Amino acid sequence: MAENPYFDQQRALLINDVAAQSLENVLQNINKLNRSLEGVIAVGNEFSQVEGLWSQFEHVMAHAAPEDPPETKGGAAAAEDQEKTSS
């Protein structure tokens, strides 16, 4: 069988072309992903101040909430106690 240098040449050119297109396509997709991630990070950074405020609020509420004394009762339990003492 005779060698066909033209066929081999064209085959090599096509392989290189496909590889270059695939690499370019991968690069474009990576760039799109990078832009999307930058957008997500930017949105997340916009909420950092709000998160800080809620954290401070939670901290203040956790330390400022007094515990109810055992003798203080509310609602139905207080009404029952009043009925017992008045009877």
C-alpha positions as a Markdown table, in Angstrom:
| # | Residue | x | y | z |
|---|---|---|---|---|
| 1 | Met | 0.0 | 0.0 | 0.0 |
| 2 | Ala | 1.4 | 3.4 | -1.0 |
| 3 | Glu | 1.7 | 6.1 | 1.6 |
| 4 | Asn | -0.5 | 9.1 | 1.1 |
| 5 | Pro | 1.3 | 12.1 | 2.5 |
| 6 | Tyr | -1.5 | 14.4 | 1.4 |
| 7 | Phe | -4.1 | 12.4 | 3.4 |
| 8 | Asp | -1.8 | 12.4 | 6.5 |
| 9 | Gln | -1.2 | 16.1 | 6.1 |
| 10 | Gln | -4.9 | 16.9 | 5.9 |
| 11 | Arg | -5.6 | 14.5 | 8.8 |
| 12 | Ala | -3.1 | 16.3 | 11.0 |
| 13 | Leu | -4.5 | 19.7 | 10.0 |
| 14 | Leu | -8.0 | 18.5 | 10.9 |
| 15 | Ile | -6.9 | 17.1 | 14.3 |
| 16 | Asn | -5.1 | 20.3 | 15.1 |
| 17 | Asp | -8.1 | 22.4 | 14.1 |
| 18 | Val | -10.5 | 20.3 | 16.2 |
| 19 | Ala | -8.1 | 20.5 | 19.2 |
| 20 | Ala | -7.7 | 24.2 | 18.8 |
| 21 | Gln | -11.5 | 24.7 | 18.6 |
| 22 | Ser | -12.1 | 22.5 | 21.6 |
| 23 | Leu | -9.5 | 24.3 | 23.6 |
| 24 | Glu | -11.0 | 27.7 | 22.6 |
| 25 | Asn | -14.5 | 26.4 | 23.5 |
| 26 | Val | -13.2 | 25.3 | 26.9 |
| 27 | Leu | -11.5 | 28.6 | 27.4 |
| 28 | Gln | -14.7 | 30.5 | 26.6 |
| 29 | Asn | -16.8 | 28.3 | 28.9 |
| 30 | Ile | -14.2 | 28.9 | 31.7 |
| 31 | Asn | -14.5 | 32.7 | 31.2 |
| 32 | Lys | -18.3 | 32.5 | 31.3 |
| 33 | Leu | -18.1 | 30.5 | 34.6 |
| 34 | Asn | -15.6 | 33.0 | 36.0 |
| 35 | Arg | -17.9 | 35.9 | 35.2 |
| 36 | Ser | -20.8 | 34.1 | 36.8 |
| 37 | Leu | -18.8 | 33.3 | 39.9 |
| 38 | Glu | -17.7 | 37.0 | 40.2 |
| 39 | Gly | -21.4 | 38.0 | 40.0 |
| 40 | Val | -22.4 | 35.6 | 42.7 |
| 41 | Ile | -19.6 | 36.8 | 44.9 |
| 42 | Ala | -20.5 | 40.4 | 44.3 |
| 43 | Val | -24.1 | 39.7 | 45.3 |
| 44 | Gly | -22.9 | 37.8 | 48.4 |
| 45 | Asn | -20.7 | 40.7 | 49.4 |
| 46 | Glu | -23.7 | 43.1 | 49.2 |
| 47 | Phe | -25.3 | 41.1 | 52.0 |
| 48 | Ser | -22.3 | 41.2 | 54.3 |
| 49 | Gln | -23.5 | 44.4 | 56.1 |
| 50 | Val | -27.0 | 43.0 | 56.5 |
| 51 | Glu | -25.6 | 39.8 | 57.9 |
| 52 | Gly | -23.4 | 41.8 | 60.4 |
| 53 | Leu | -26.5 | 43.7 | 61.6 |
| 54 | Trp | -28.5 | 40.6 | 62.1 |
| 55 | Ser | -25.6 | 39.0 | 64.0 |
| 56 | Gln | -25.4 | 42.0 | 66.3 |
| 57 | Phe | -29.1 | 41.9 | 66.8 |
| 58 | Glu | -29.0 | 38.2 | 67.7 |
| 59 | His | -26.1 | 38.8 | 70.1 |
| 60 | Val | -27.9 | 41.7 | 71.8 |
| 61 | Met | -31.2 | 39.8 | 72.1 |
| 62 | Ala | -29.4 | 36.7 | 73.5 |
| 63 | His | -27.8 | 38.8 | 76.3 |
| 64 | Ala | -30.7 | 41.2 | 77.0 |
| 65 | Ala | -33.5 | 38.7 | 77.3 |
| 66 | Pro | -34.1 | 38.3 | 81.1 |
| 67 | Glu | -35.4 | 35.0 | 82.2 |
| 68 | Asp | -38.9 | 34.9 | 83.8 |
| 69 | Pro | -38.8 | 34.5 | 87.5 |
| 70 | Pro | -40.5 | 31.2 | 88.6 |
| 71 | Glu | -43.4 | 33.0 | 90.5 |
| 72 | Thr | -44.4 | 35.0 | 87.4 |
| 73 | Lys | -47.0 | 33.1 | 85.3 |
| 74 | Gly | -48.9 | 34.3 | 82.4 |
| 75 | Gly | -52.0 | 33.3 | 80.5 |
| 76 | Ala | -54.2 | 30.4 | 81.6 |
| 77 | Ala | -51.9 | 29.4 | 84.5 |
| 78 | Ala | -52.3 | 32.8 | 86.1 |
| 79 | Ala | -56.1 | 32.7 | 85.7 |
| 80 | Glu | -56.3 | 29.3 | 87.4 |
| 81 | Asp | -54.2 | 30.6 | 90.3 |
| 82 | Gln | -56.5 | 33.6 | 90.8 |
| 83 | Glu | -59.5 | 31.3 | 90.8 |
| 84 | Lys | -57.9 | 29.1 | 93.4 |
| 85 | Thr | -57.0 | 32.0 | 95.7 |
| 86 | Ser | -60.4 | 33.7 | 95.4 |
| 87 | Ser | -62.4 | 30.5 | 96.2 |
